[in-house]
Tab-separated table of C-alpha atoms in Angstrom:
chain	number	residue	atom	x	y	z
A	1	UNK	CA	6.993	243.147	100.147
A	2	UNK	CA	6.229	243.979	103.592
A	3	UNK	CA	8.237	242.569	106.755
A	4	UNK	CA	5.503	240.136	107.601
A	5	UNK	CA	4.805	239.426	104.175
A	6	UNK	CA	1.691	238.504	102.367
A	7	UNK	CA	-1.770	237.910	104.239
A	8	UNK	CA	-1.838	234.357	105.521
A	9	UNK	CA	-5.910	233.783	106.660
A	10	UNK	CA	-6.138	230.730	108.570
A	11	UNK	CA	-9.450	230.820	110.278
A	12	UNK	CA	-11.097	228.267	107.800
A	13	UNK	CA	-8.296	225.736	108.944
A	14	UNK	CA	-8.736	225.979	113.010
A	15	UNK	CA	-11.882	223.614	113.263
A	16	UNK	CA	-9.945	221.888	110.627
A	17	UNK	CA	-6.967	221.183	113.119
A	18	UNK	CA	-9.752	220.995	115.933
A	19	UNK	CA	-11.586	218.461	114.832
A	20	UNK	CA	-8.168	216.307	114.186
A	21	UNK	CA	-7.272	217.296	117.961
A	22	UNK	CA	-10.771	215.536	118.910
A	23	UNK	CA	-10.542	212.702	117.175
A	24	UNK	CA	-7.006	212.142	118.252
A	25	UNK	CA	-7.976	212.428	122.154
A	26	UNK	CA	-10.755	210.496	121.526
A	27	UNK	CA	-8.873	207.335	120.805
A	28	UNK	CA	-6.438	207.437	123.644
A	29	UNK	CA	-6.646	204.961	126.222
A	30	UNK	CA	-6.208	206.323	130.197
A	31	UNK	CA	-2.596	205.395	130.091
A	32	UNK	CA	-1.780	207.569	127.282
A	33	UNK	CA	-3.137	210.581	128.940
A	34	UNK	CA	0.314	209.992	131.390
A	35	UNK	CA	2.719	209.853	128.542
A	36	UNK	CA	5.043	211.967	128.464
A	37	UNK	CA	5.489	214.554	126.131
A	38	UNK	CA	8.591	216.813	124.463
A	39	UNK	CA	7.275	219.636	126.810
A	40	UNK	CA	10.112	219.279	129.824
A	41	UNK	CA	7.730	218.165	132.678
A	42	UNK	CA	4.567	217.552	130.671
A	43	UNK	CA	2.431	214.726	129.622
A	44	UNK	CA	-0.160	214.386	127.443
A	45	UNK	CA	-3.203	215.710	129.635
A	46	UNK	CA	-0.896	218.498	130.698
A	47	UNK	CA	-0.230	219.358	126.722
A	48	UNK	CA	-3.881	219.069	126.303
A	49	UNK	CA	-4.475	221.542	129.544
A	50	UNK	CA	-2.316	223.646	128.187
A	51	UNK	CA	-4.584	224.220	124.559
A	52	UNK	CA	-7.224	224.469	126.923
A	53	UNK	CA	-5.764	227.686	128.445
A	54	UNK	CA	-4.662	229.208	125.261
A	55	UNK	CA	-8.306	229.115	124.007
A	56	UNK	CA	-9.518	230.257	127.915
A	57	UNK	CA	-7.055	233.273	127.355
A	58	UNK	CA	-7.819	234.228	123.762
A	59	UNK	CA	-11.466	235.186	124.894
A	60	UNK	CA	-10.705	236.075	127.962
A	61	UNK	CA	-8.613	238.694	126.223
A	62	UNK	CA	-9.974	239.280	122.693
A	63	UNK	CA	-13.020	238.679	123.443
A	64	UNK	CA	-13.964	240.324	127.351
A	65	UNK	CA	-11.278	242.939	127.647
A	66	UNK	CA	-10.203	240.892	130.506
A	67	UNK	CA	-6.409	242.275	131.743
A	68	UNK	CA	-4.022	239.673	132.173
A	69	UNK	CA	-2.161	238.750	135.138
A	70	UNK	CA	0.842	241.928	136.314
A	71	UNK	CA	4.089	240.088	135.430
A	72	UNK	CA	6.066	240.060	138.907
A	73	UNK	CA	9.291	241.892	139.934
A	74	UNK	CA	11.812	241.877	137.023
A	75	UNK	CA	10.191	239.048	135.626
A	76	UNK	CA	11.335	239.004	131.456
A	77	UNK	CA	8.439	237.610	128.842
A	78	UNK	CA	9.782	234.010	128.485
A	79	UNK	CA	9.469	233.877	131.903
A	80	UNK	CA	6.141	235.357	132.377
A	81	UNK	CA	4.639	232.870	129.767
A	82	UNK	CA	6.239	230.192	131.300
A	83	UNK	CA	4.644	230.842	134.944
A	84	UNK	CA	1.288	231.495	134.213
A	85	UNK	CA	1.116	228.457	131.470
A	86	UNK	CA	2.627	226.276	134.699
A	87	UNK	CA	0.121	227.624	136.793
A	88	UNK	CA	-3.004	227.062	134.607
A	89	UNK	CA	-1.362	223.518	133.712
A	90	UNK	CA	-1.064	222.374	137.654
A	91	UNK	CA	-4.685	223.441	138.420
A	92	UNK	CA	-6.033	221.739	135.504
A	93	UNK	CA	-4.638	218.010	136.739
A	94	UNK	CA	-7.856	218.195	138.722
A	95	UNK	CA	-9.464	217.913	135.398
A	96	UNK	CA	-10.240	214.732	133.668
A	97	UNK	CA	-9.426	213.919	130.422
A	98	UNK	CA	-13.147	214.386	129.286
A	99	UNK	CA	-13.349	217.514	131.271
A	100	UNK	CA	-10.895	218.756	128.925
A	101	UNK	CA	-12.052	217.144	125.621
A	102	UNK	CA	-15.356	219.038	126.324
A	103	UNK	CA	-13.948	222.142	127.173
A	104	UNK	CA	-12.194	222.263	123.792
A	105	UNK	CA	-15.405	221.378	121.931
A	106	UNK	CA	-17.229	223.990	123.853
A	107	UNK	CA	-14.373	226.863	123.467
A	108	UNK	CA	-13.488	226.229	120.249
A	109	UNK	CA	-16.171	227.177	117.944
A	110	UNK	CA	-16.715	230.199	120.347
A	111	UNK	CA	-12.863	231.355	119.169
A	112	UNK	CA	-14.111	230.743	115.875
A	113	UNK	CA	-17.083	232.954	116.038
A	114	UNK	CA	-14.798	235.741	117.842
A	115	UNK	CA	-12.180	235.683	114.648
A	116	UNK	CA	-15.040	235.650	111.804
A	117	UNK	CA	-15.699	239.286	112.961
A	118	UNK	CA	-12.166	240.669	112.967
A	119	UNK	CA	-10.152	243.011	110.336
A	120	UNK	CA	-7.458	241.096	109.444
A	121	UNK	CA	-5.710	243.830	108.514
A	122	UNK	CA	-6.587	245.848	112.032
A	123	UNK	CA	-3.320	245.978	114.760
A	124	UNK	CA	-3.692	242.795	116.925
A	125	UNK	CA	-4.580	242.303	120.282
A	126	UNK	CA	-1.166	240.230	120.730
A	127	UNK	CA	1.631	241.123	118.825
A	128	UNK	CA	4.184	238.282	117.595
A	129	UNK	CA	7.175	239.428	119.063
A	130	UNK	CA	9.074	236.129	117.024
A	131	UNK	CA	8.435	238.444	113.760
A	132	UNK	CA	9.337	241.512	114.730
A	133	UNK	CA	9.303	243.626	118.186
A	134	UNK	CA	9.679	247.633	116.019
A	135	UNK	CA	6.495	247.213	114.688
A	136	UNK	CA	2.831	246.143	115.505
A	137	UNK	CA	1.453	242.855	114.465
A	138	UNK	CA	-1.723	242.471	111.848
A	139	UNK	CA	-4.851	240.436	113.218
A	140	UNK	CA	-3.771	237.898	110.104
A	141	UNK	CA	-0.349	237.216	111.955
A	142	UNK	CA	-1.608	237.089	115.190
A	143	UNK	CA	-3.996	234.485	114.182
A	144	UNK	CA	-1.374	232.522	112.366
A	145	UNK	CA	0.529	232.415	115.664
A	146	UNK	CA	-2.385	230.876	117.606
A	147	UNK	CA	-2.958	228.155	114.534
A	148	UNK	CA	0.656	227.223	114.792
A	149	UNK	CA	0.204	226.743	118.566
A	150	UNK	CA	-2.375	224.538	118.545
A	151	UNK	CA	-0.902	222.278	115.839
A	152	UNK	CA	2.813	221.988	117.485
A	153	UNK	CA	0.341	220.872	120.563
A	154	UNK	CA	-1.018	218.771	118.628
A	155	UNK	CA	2.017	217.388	117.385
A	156	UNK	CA	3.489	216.635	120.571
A	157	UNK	CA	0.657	214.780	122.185
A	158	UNK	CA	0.828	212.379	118.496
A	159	UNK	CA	4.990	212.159	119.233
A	160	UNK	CA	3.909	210.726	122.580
A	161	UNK	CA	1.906	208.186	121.824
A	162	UNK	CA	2.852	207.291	118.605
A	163	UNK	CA	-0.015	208.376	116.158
A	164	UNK	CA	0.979	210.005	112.642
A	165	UNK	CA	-1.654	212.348	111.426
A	166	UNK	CA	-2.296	216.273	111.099
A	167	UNK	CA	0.617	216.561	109.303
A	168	UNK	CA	-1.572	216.915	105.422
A	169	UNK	CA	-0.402	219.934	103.394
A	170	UNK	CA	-3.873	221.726	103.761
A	171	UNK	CA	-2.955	221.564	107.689
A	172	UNK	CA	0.889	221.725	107.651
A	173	UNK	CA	1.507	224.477	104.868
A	174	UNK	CA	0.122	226.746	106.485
A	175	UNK	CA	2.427	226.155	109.664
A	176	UNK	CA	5.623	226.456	107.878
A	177	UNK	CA	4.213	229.358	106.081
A	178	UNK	CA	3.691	231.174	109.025
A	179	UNK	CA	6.972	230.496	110.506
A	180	UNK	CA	8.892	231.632	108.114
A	181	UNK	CA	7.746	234.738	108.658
A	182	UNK	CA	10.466	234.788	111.570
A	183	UNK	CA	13.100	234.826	108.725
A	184	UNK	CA	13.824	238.617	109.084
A	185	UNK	CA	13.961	238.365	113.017
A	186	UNK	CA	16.593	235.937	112.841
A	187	UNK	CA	18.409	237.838	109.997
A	188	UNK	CA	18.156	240.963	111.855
A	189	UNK	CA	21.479	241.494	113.331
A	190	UNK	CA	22.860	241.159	109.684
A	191	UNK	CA	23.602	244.581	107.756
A	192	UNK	CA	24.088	243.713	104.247
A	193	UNK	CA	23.723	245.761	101.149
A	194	UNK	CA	20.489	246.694	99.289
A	195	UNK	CA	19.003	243.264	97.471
A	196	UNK	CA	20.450	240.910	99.497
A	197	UNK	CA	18.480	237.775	99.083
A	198	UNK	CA	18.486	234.571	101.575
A	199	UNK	CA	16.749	231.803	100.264
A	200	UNK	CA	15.185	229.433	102.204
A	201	UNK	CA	13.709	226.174	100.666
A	202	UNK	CA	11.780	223.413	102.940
A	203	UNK	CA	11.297	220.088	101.432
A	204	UNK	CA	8.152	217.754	101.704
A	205	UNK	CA	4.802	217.873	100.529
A	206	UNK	CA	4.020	220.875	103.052
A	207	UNK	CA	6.688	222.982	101.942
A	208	UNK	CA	8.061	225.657	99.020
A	209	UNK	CA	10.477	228.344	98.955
A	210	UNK	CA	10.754	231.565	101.149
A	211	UNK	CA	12.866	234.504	100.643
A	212	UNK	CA	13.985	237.089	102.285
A	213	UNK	CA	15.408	240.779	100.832
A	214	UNK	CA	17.250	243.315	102.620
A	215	UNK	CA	14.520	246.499	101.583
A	216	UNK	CA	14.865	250.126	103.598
A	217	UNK	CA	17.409	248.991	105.810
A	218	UNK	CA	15.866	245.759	107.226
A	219	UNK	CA	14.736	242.339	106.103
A	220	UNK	CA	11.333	241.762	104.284
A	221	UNK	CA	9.770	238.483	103.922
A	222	UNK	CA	8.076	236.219	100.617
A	223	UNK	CA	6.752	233.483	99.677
A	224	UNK	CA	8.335	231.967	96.272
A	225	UNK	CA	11.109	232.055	94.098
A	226	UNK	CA	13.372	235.225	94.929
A	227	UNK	CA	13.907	237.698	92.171
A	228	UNK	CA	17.277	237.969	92.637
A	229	UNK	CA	20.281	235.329	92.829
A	230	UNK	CA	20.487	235.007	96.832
A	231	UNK	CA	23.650	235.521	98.617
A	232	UNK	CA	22.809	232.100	100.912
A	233	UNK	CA	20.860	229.376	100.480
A	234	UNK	CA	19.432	227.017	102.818
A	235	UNK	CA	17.236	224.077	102.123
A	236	UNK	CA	15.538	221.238	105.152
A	237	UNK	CA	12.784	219.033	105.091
A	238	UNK	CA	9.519	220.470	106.810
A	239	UNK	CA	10.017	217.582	109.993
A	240	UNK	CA	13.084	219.414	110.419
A	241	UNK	CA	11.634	223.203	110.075
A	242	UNK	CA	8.899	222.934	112.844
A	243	UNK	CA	10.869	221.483	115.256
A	244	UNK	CA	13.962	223.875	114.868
A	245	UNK	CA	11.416	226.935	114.947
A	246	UNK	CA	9.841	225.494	118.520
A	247	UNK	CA	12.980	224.321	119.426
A	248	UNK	CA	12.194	220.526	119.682
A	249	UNK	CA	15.554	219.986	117.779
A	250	UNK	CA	18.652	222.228	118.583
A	251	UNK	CA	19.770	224.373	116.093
A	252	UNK	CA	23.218	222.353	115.407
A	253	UNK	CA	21.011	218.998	114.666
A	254	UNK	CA	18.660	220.959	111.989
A	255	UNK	CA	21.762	222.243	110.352
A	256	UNK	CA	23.129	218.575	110.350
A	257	UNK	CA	20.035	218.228	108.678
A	258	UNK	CA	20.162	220.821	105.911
A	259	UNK	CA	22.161	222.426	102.669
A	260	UNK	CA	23.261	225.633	103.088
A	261	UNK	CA	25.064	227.179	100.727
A	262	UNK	CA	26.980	230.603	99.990
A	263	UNK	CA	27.529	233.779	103.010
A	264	UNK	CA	28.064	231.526	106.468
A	265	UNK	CA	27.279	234.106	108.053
A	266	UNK	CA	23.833	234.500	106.667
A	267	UNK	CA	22.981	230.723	106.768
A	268	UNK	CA	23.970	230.808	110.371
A	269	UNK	CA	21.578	233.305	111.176
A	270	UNK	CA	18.697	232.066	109.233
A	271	UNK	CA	19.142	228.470	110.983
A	272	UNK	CA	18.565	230.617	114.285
A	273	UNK	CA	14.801	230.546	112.944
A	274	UNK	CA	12.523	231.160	116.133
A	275	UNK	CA	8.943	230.674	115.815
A	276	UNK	CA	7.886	230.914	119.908
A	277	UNK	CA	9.283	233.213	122.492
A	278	UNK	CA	11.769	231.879	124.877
C-alpha cells in the first residue's frame, strides 16, 4: 500500500468524457448557455469557459514550459486559483458558445496526445495537494485530478439544465476512485495505533469499498475489502460522494446522508473528504 494507492490510468476515458461534453453542448438551446450553474456566480457558458482554460493551461504548462502567472502579495492557493480561473472566465464571455465548443474539440485531442507520452509513474508537473502536501504527486494522480475536473464540470452544466447522462460506471468509477484517494488527507490529523482501518463504502453502480490503514505513522490508501476489522465505518451513495468531495453538498447534509459506524472521531474526519483545493 502506498499513500496514493494503486495506479489509476485514465487517459483512455478523457475523449470518453469529451465526447459526452460535446454532445451535451451540442443540444443546448441559446438560453441554456445563461443558466445558472452550482458554481457561485457562474452559468453554463462560464462552466464551459472555465474547461476551456483548464485544457489552455495544461499545455500551456505541460506541454510549453510556459510559467504561470506570480501569485500576488500574501495571496494563499485557494485564492490564487480562484483569481486567475475568474479572470480567464470574464474574458471568455466575449466568446460564443461555438467559439468554445470548437476550442474544446481542437484542445482536447492535443491534451490527449501530450499524456500518451508521459511516465505515469514520473513526479508530476502539478502535484494534488487534496492527497497529500509531504510528498510529490505521480503523473497517474495528477491525471486523475484533471479527469475528475472535467467531469464535475460536466456535471454541473447537466444539473443546470436538467440532462442526466455521464454518470455510467465506465465514466463515474473512475471519479470516485480517484477521490478517495483524499481519504488519508482528511484522516491526517488522527494518530491512531498501527492497523487502524477506516472503511469507506459508496453505494451505486459506480461505487465499491475503500480503505484506509494507519502504515509508518500515516494513513495509506486501497481499493477493496480491508484486511483487517476497521475501527469506523462509513457507507453513502456515489450522488452523495462527489458532491461532498467538491463541496456541492456541505459536509453535515452528506453525513445526513450516510452510515457511519464505530470511532466518531474517525467517521468525522473521513466525512471531511476534500477532493479540490479551497
Amino acid at each position: 500500500m502506498t499513500t496514493f494507492g494503486p495506479l489509476l490510468d485514465v487517459r483512455p476515458l478523457l475523449p470518453r468524457e469529451r465526447r459526452a461534453l460535446l454532445d451535451l453542448l451540442g443540444s443546448l438551446d441559446p438560453p441554456d448557455w445563461r443558466r445558472a450553474t452550482a458554481c457561485p456566480g457562474w452559468t453554463v457558458h462560464d462552466v464551459v469557459a472555465h474547461v476551456v482554460n483548464d485544457y489552455v493551461r495544461r499545455l500551456a504548462i505541460s506541454r510549453d514550459g510556459h510559467e504561470s502567472p506570480e501569485f500576488d502579495d500574501g495571496e494563499t492557493l485557494p485564492e490564487y486559483i480562484a483569481r486567475i480561473n475568474e479572470e480567464f472566465v470574464r474574458a471568455a464571455r466575449q466568446c460564443s458558445p461555438r467559439v468554445l465548443v470548437d476550442l474544446l474539440a481542437h484542445l482536447g485531442p492535443e491534451l490527449d496526445a501530450l499524456w500518451a507520452t508521459r511516465d505515469l509513474d514520473a513526479p508530476a508537473d502539478l502535484d494534488v495537494s487534496w492527497a497529500a502536501t509531504d510528498r510529490p504527486s505521480p503523473v497517474w494522480l495528477d491525471l486523475a485530478r484533471e479527469y475528475t475536473e472535467f467531469w464535475v464540470h460536466q456535471q454541473q452544466v447537466r444539473d443546470a439544465v436538467s440532462r442526466p447522462g455521464a454518470d455510467e460506471p465506465e465514466l463515474f468509477g473512475p471519479v470516485i476512485d480517484a477521490f478517495l484517494r483524499a481519504l488519508p488527507s482528511a484522516l491526517r490529523v488522527e494518530n491512531r495505533p498501527e492497523g487502524t482501518v477506516v472503511r469507506f463504502d459508496v453505494r451505486g453502480e459506480a461505487g465499491g469499498s475503500w480503505h484506509a490503514v494507519r502504515e509508518g505513522g500515516r494513513w495509506l490508501v486501497d481499493p477493496g475489502e480491508p484486511p483487517d476489522e476497521p475501527a469506523a465505518r462509513v457507507a453513502m451513495d456515489q450522488d452523495t460522494l462527489w458532491r461532498l468531495a467538491t463541496r456541492g453538498i456541505s459536509v453535515e447534509n452528506a453525513r445526513r446522508r450516510s452510515e457511519m459506524h464505530g470511532d466518531r472521531t474517525l467517521t468525522d474526519a473521513a466525512t471531511t473528504l476534500l477532493a479540490i483545493v479551497r
